[in-house]
Amino acid sequence: MLSISHLTKKYGETVAVNDLTLTINAGEIYGFIGHNGAGKTTTIKAVAGILGFDEGEITIDGSSIKTDPIVCKKKMAYIPDNPDLYDYMTGIKYLNFIADVFGVSAADRQERIKKYADVFDLTDDLAKPVNEYSHGMKQKLAIISAWIHQPRLIIMDEPFVGLDPVASHNLKTMMRELCDNGGAIFFSTHVLEVAEKLCDKVAIIKAGKLIKSGTMEEVKGDSSLESVFLELED
Amino acid sequence: MLKTLIRKQLLEINKSFFYDYRRNRAKTKGRIVTSILLYLVLLVGVLGGMFTVMAGSMAGPLSEAGFDWLYFLIMDGVAIILGIFGSVFSSYSSLYLAKDNDFLLSMPIPVRHIMVARLLGVYLMDLMYTLVVLIPMCIMYWIAVPASVASIVGPIVLTVMTTLFVLVLSTGLGWVVARISLKMKNKSLATTFIALAGIGLYYFIYFKAVNIIQDFINNITSMEIKIEGAVKPLYFIGKTGAGETVPMLVVSAVVIVLTVAVYLILNRTFIKIVTTKTGASRTVYKGDSSKARSADKALLFRELKRFTSSSTYTLNCGMGALMMVLAAVFLLIKGTFVFGTISELFGGGEAVIPVVAGGIICAMMAMVDITAPSVSLEGKTIWISQSLPVSSMQILNAKLKTQLLISLPPAVLLAISEAIVLKLGIVDSILVVVLSIAAAIAQAQFGLFMNLKNPNLNWTSEMMVIKQGLGIFIALFAPMILGVVIIFSGIFLANAIGGTLLLGIWLVLTVVLAVLLDRWLRKRGTVIYESL
């Protein structure tokens, strides 16, 4: 579903991502781990189509993010590490805006908003302006907006930051459901326990280079993901 | 500590002018020199030149007649008007809505230091606008009169006091707006109305003063004593500039007391205003029956919502639309008077009138610059637009349409009013109306062009991108100056080549500009937007 091939991104002389190649198939939850500044967010932004890159190719179901960005974006959703949303809208207006742009029918959006807002206990707050939301509430709203148009691929940067334990649990359930229904998820995290339990595959990036990737069993073997990660980082 | 805060404040201002946010580095020396030259041309050259001519034409005759005070009063009034225009709508935002308020308050920094640093930002904006009038006022006076201690000290004291007075007015109004909006649910709407009421009151007083001055000029031999008695403050302001000791002391004392009082009030109430979260919505969501809209309509709705959600944005960038409506209504009500005055002004030269009419619309249109900060205002939320399945041109079009929705109806209304009141012929009427439409489109495109060339997504206060920075400055003043050029072309060329032809030439040039800007936005503009 998602193919990243020889991705290279430079900021001036600094190589942020260096010849990175990954494939994420339908049905997979793919974790992306690495220390701060390793190149995770740069890779994720490039996949989401909001950051250009110097070399390589990124395709979603065969469509290139460079040449067919709109086709690609219709199939995916992106949640950044810091959910800066439109403070001047209410939660419901923001969701309707996203639904409008993605062409979600009125009936479908109402059903999905009710479903996901109930899951995250956000229903009562949807009429409030986003500037009154806490960080966690904004994160929940960003998640609902990602799920509202039923994307096939969801790209997330640190999605669990700011979420309460119940919301974290519910998000994991939703992620699994989406992948069980033929979707795919590519997300970064620093919480290695979550990655270990949730992900089908994992990739470790260091200084812009992919240093290990594969199924969870292939990457960690008999050890824990944490010990493998620390070992590779050393 | 204070030095650090002031340095931070100055750094932000400096960056908004001389930093290339698109490439995330300081502008090259060449671009900095170009920027400074553009400032010099626009601010010092054109605006300063205009006020130098104005001051030069009055300083000699009025001082020779012994009415130095009237010269200073007139110039000071113009400076205050320009200063108010420059800083009053942004003081509330700069004082209270900075994004780093919480961060600064959480640090061991005395509130008075934060307040002084914030006030400095407002004062610099105030200086930028008032000095354009006050410096020519001083220089032309010094050229016109023999040098003496009074003639040198007086204008300097008046200049300093005027800049402080503008600071008092703008920050005082900002404080009133902040206090009232604490209790209001719809803060933006409340702020907009309060600020408009405040500015309306100021202009009411100003025009009353202008009437008194007009009366004085009409009855110049008998009215000085009357003015002295009835409107002593005005007289004292004028006499301060002329260097008379008592008025200088009185005016200085009053302004300094007002400045200190406003500072103390702002200082004491700052934490309460910044940290009080009243007016929070208690509305509970009870389902939604919104109909689905197209992506283009959704993007337009988003831009309109952004425009109306911030009083700083609405007031600073939409003011021209209100002024065009007021001008159109004024024309329709006072049509006979206006027609009489204009006919008298351009007596025997009816060809001038349609060109002047077109130039006035273009100049007023410059005050609608909604697109000019619209990209920068997306700030850290720009990821949303960029990750949506829409083209960059759709997003830019929504920004253009928003401005046109606000600017086009008043512009056409003003054009029709002009056509009726000034009794323009059919061809001239059509040309004026079409020029108003073309100018509205070109102005919207030009604002967007300037913002894409000078984007800033890392602002701490939205005032930084709405009021400060090279892009916004040029987007505001360049079209205004073009409007003035059109007016002067009418005065000097219309009788020679014909008003209709001249108006037609300006229309063609405006359309060509609009076409060029459209091509640039589609080719380069979209690429820049995607790279932000």
Short mmCIF file of C-alpha atoms in Angstrom, two decimals, chain B residues 62-341:
data_model
loop_
_atom_site.label_atom_id
_atom_site.label_comp_id
_atom_site.label_asym_id
_atom_site.label_seq_id
_atom_site.Cartn_x
_atom_site.Cartn_y
_atom_site.Cartn_z
CA LEU B 62 1.41 80.70 8.57
CA SER B 63 4.53 81.60 10.54
CA GLU B 64 4.85 84.91 8.69
CA ALA B 65 1.24 85.68 9.60
CA GLY B 66 2.00 84.83 13.23
CA PHE B 67 -0.04 81.62 13.20
CA ASP B 68 2.76 79.16 13.86
CA TRP B 69 0.51 77.41 16.36
CA LEU B 70 -2.08 76.72 13.63
CA TYR B 71 0.62 75.12 11.47
CA PHE B 72 1.61 72.80 14.30
CA LEU B 73 -1.99 72.05 15.19
CA ILE B 74 -2.84 70.99 11.64
CA MET B 75 0.29 68.87 11.18
CA ASP B 76 -0.08 67.35 14.63
CA GLY B 77 -3.69 66.39 13.90
CA VAL B 78 -2.58 64.59 10.73
CA ALA B 79 0.21 62.81 12.64
CA ILE B 80 -2.21 61.65 15.34
CA ILE B 81 -4.68 60.37 12.73
CA LEU B 82 -1.93 58.41 10.96
CA GLY B 83 -0.51 57.15 14.25
CA ILE B 84 -3.94 56.00 15.40
CA PHE B 85 -4.46 54.25 12.08
CA GLY B 86 -1.11 52.53 12.51
CA SER B 87 -1.36 51.29 16.06
CA VAL B 88 -4.83 51.47 17.55
CA PHE B 89 -6.21 48.26 16.03
CA SER B 90 -3.14 46.29 16.94
CA SER B 91 -2.49 47.41 20.53
CA TYR B 92 -4.98 44.96 22.09
CA SER B 93 -3.48 42.08 20.21
CA SER B 94 0.16 43.04 20.88
CA LEU B 95 -0.41 43.71 24.57
CA TYR B 96 -2.60 40.79 25.53
CA LEU B 97 -2.78 38.10 22.86
CA ALA B 98 0.87 37.12 22.40
CA LYS B 99 1.33 33.36 22.34
CA ASP B 100 4.25 33.52 24.73
CA ASN B 101 2.30 35.21 27.55
CA ASP B 102 1.91 32.01 29.57
CA PHE B 103 5.55 31.12 29.03
CA LEU B 104 6.82 34.53 30.12
CA LEU B 105 4.50 34.66 33.12
CA SER B 106 5.74 31.25 34.25
CA MET B 107 9.28 32.63 34.43
CA PRO B 108 10.71 34.81 37.19
CA ILE B 109 10.16 37.99 35.19
CA PRO B 110 8.51 41.05 36.76
CA VAL B 111 5.25 41.86 35.02
CA ARG B 112 6.37 45.45 34.52
CA HIS B 113 9.24 44.20 32.37
CA ILE B 114 6.88 42.22 30.16
CA MET B 115 4.62 45.26 29.93
CA VAL B 116 7.47 47.63 29.02
CA ALA B 117 8.67 45.25 26.29
CA ARG B 118 5.12 44.95 24.89
CA LEU B 119 4.63 48.72 25.04
CA LEU B 120 7.87 49.19 23.16
CA GLY B 121 6.49 47.12 20.29
CA VAL B 122 3.34 49.27 20.12
CA TYR B 123 5.43 52.46 20.45
CA LEU B 124 7.66 51.48 17.53
CA MET B 125 4.60 50.99 15.31
CA ASP B 126 3.30 54.34 16.51
CA LEU B 127 6.68 55.98 15.70
CA MET B 128 6.77 54.44 12.25
CA TYR B 129 3.54 56.19 11.30
CA THR B 130 3.66 59.47 13.26
CA LEU B 131 7.23 60.39 12.42
CA VAL B 132 6.40 60.34 8.71
CA VAL B 133 4.41 63.50 9.43
CA LEU B 134 6.25 64.90 12.44
CA ILE B 135 9.75 64.92 10.96
CA PRO B 136 8.68 66.91 7.86
CA MET B 137 6.71 69.17 10.23
CA CYS B 138 9.90 69.99 12.18
CA ILE B 139 12.23 70.28 9.21
CA MET B 140 9.98 72.52 7.12
CA TYR B 141 9.38 74.77 10.11
CA TRP B 142 13.09 75.09 10.82
CA ILE B 143 13.65 76.00 7.18
CA ALA B 144 10.86 78.59 7.24
CA VAL B 145 11.69 80.47 10.45
CA PRO B 146 14.90 81.97 11.82
CA ALA B 147 16.65 79.67 14.30
CA SER B 148 16.03 80.29 18.00
CA VAL B 149 15.84 78.16 21.10
CA ALA B 150 12.05 78.25 21.06
CA SER B 151 11.75 77.37 17.37
CA ILE B 152 14.10 74.41 17.80
CA VAL B 153 12.88 73.06 21.15
CA GLY B 154 9.14 73.55 20.52
CA PRO B 155 8.76 71.18 17.53
CA ILE B 156 10.94 68.56 19.23
CA VAL B 157 8.85 68.67 22.41
CA LEU B 158 5.65 68.49 20.37
CA THR B 159 7.01 65.52 18.40
CA VAL B 160 7.89 63.56 21.54
CA MET B 161 4.60 64.41 23.25
CA THR B 162 2.57 63.51 20.16
CA THR B 163 4.15 60.06 19.88
CA LEU B 164 3.47 59.47 23.58
CA PHE B 165 -0.10 60.72 23.21
CA VAL B 166 -0.74 58.28 20.36
CA LEU B 167 0.69 55.52 22.55
CA VAL B 168 -1.70 56.55 25.34
CA LEU B 169 -4.69 56.56 22.99
CA SER B 170 -3.94 53.23 21.34
CA THR B 171 -2.94 51.33 24.48
CA GLY B 172 -5.76 52.93 26.46
CA LEU B 173 -8.27 51.75 23.89
CA GLY B 174 -6.55 48.35 23.84
CA TRP B 175 -7.03 48.14 27.61
CA VAL B 176 -10.72 49.12 27.40
CA VAL B 177 -11.24 46.49 24.71
CA ALA B 178 -9.47 43.88 26.85
CA ARG B 179 -11.51 44.69 29.95
CA ILE B 180 -14.82 44.58 28.15
CA SER B 181 -14.03 41.52 26.09
CA LEU B 182 -13.24 39.61 29.29
CA LYS B 183 -16.95 39.53 29.96
CA MET B 184 -18.06 38.92 26.40
CA LYS B 185 -18.71 35.56 24.83
CA ASN B 186 -18.02 36.64 21.26
CA LYS B 187 -14.76 38.44 21.94
CA SER B 188 -13.95 39.16 18.33
CA LEU B 189 -17.27 40.82 17.58
CA ALA B 190 -17.17 42.79 20.84
CA THR B 191 -13.63 43.93 20.20
CA THR B 192 -14.46 44.98 16.67
CA PHE B 193 -17.43 47.08 17.80
CA ILE B 194 -15.62 48.65 20.74
CA ALA B 195 -12.60 49.54 18.63
CA LEU B 196 -14.83 50.98 15.90
CA ALA B 197 -16.78 52.99 18.49
CA GLY B 198 -13.49 54.27 19.94
CA ILE B 199 -12.10 55.25 16.59
CA GLY B 200 -15.46 56.79 15.63
CA LEU B 201 -15.38 58.92 18.77
CA TYR B 202 -11.83 59.99 18.02
CA TYR B 203 -12.68 61.01 14.46
CA PHE B 204 -15.80 62.81 15.68
CA ILE B 205 -13.63 64.91 18.00
CA TYR B 206 -11.05 65.37 15.28
CA PHE B 207 -13.55 66.62 12.73
CA LYS B 208 -15.08 68.94 15.32
CA ALA B 209 -11.58 70.37 15.75
CA VAL B 210 -11.19 70.65 11.98
CA ASN B 211 -14.46 72.62 11.84
CA ILE B 212 -13.20 74.99 14.48
CA ILE B 213 -9.93 75.47 12.57
CA GLN B 214 -11.92 76.02 9.38
CA ASP B 215 -14.04 78.65 11.15
CA PHE B 216 -10.87 80.27 12.37
CA ILE B 217 -9.34 80.39 8.91
CA ASN B 218 -12.55 81.89 7.51
CA ASN B 219 -12.56 84.59 10.21
CA ILE B 220 -8.85 84.83 10.81
CA THR B 221 -8.87 88.33 12.30
CA SER B 222 -11.47 87.90 15.02
CA MET B 223 -11.32 84.32 16.18
CA GLU B 224 -7.99 83.79 17.88
CA ILE B 225 -9.30 84.98 21.22
CA LYS B 226 -12.43 82.84 20.86
CA ILE B 227 -10.34 79.74 20.12
CA GLU B 228 -8.12 80.50 23.03
CA GLY B 229 -11.10 80.55 25.32
CA ALA B 230 -13.21 77.77 23.92
CA VAL B 231 -10.74 75.19 22.81
CA LYS B 232 -7.69 75.91 24.84
CA PRO B 233 -6.19 72.44 24.55
CA LEU B 234 -5.98 72.77 20.75
CA TYR B 235 -4.41 76.18 21.07
CA PHE B 236 -1.94 74.90 23.66
CA ILE B 237 -0.92 72.02 21.41
CA GLY B 238 -0.19 74.45 18.60
CA LYS B 239 1.67 76.83 20.89
CA THR B 240 3.81 73.94 22.17
CA GLY B 241 5.14 73.46 18.68
CA ALA B 242 5.78 77.18 18.43
CA GLY B 243 8.00 76.87 21.50
CA GLU B 244 6.04 78.87 24.07
CA THR B 245 7.07 77.90 27.58
CA VAL B 246 3.76 77.66 29.44
CA PRO B 247 1.91 75.60 26.81
CA MET B 248 4.99 73.38 26.45
CA LEU B 249 5.03 72.70 30.17
CA VAL B 250 1.27 72.17 30.40
CA VAL B 251 1.05 69.87 27.36
CA SER B 252 4.14 67.92 28.44
CA ALA B 253 2.84 67.54 31.98
CA VAL B 254 -0.59 66.37 30.81
CA VAL B 255 0.86 63.86 28.32
CA ILE B 256 3.42 62.52 30.81
CA VAL B 257 0.77 62.13 33.51
CA LEU B 258 -1.50 60.32 31.05
CA THR B 259 1.36 58.07 29.93
CA VAL B 260 2.30 57.16 33.48
CA ALA B 261 -1.35 56.61 34.43
CA VAL B 262 -1.95 54.31 31.46
CA TYR B 263 1.29 52.43 32.18
CA LEU B 264 0.28 51.92 35.82
CA ILE B 265 -3.19 50.72 34.87
CA LEU B 266 -1.83 48.35 32.24
CA ASN B 267 0.82 47.07 34.60
CA ARG B 268 -1.60 46.39 37.46
CA THR B 269 -4.23 44.69 35.36
CA PHE B 270 -2.01 42.73 32.96
CA ILE B 271 -1.95 39.40 34.81
CA LYS B 272 -5.68 39.46 35.48
CA ILE B 273 -6.55 40.18 31.86
CA VAL B 274 -4.11 37.66 30.43
CA THR B 275 -4.92 34.83 32.83
CA THR B 276 -8.70 35.21 33.21
CA LYS B 277 -10.55 32.74 31.06
CA THR B 278 -14.09 34.02 31.27
CA GLY B 279 -16.78 33.80 28.68
CA ALA B 280 -15.97 30.12 28.04
CA SER B 281 -18.60 28.31 26.10
CA ARG B 282 -20.94 26.15 28.14
CA THR B 283 -22.74 24.92 25.06
CA VAL B 284 -23.22 21.19 24.95
CA TYR B 285 -23.26 19.51 21.56
CA LYS B 286 -26.69 18.13 20.73
CA GLY B 287 -26.21 16.70 17.29
CA ASP B 288 -25.59 18.40 14.00
CA SER B 289 -27.66 18.79 10.89
CA SER B 290 -25.06 20.47 8.69
CA LYS B 291 -25.34 19.79 5.01
CA ALA B 292 -22.33 18.57 3.11
CA ARG B 293 -20.55 21.24 1.09
CA SER B 294 -18.11 21.09 -1.74
CA ALA B 295 -14.39 21.32 -0.94
CA ASP B 296 -14.22 24.81 -2.46
CA LYS B 297 -17.11 26.05 -0.34
CA ALA B 298 -15.56 24.49 2.75
CA LEU B 299 -12.25 26.27 2.08
CA LEU B 300 -14.07 29.56 1.55
CA PHE B 301 -16.00 29.06 4.79
CA ARG B 302 -12.70 28.43 6.59
CA GLU B 303 -11.16 31.67 5.28
CA LEU B 304 -14.25 33.72 6.16
CA LYS B 305 -14.31 32.19 9.62
CA ARG B 306 -10.63 33.07 10.08
CA PHE B 307 -11.25 36.64 8.96
CA THR B 308 -14.18 37.24 11.29
CA SER B 309 -12.72 35.36 14.25
CA SER B 310 -10.00 37.89 14.97
CA SER B 311 -10.79 41.54 15.59
CA THR B 312 -7.16 42.42 14.81
CA TYR B 313 -7.53 40.82 11.39
CA THR B 314 -11.02 42.17 10.73
CA LEU B 315 -10.23 45.75 11.75
CA ASN B 316 -6.79 46.10 10.21
CA CYS B 317 -7.47 44.36 6.94
CA GLY B 318 -11.17 44.97 6.36
CA MET B 319 -11.42 48.60 7.40
CA GLY B 320 -11.25 49.83 3.81
CA ALA B 321 -14.50 47.99 2.96
CA LEU B 322 -16.35 49.87 5.70
CA MET B 323 -14.79 53.14 4.58
CA MET B 324 -15.85 52.55 0.99
CA VAL B 325 -19.44 51.92 2.13
CA LEU B 326 -19.35 55.07 4.29
CA ALA B 327 -17.88 57.05 1.39
CA ALA B 328 -20.60 55.77 -0.96
CA VAL B 329 -23.35 56.69 1.53
CA PHE B 330 -21.74 60.08 2.18
CA LEU B 331 -21.61 60.73 -1.55
CA LEU B 332 -25.27 59.84 -2.02
CA ILE B 333 -26.33 62.04 0.92
CA LYS B 334 -24.03 64.99 0.28
CA GLY B 335 -24.01 64.58 -3.49
CA THR B 336 -24.80 68.16 -4.37
CA PHE B 337 -22.11 69.53 -2.05
CA VAL B 338 -19.50 67.06 -3.33
CA PHE B 339 -20.38 67.72 -6.97
CA GLY B 340 -20.19 71.46 -6.35
CA THR B 341 -16.81 71.21 -4.61
#
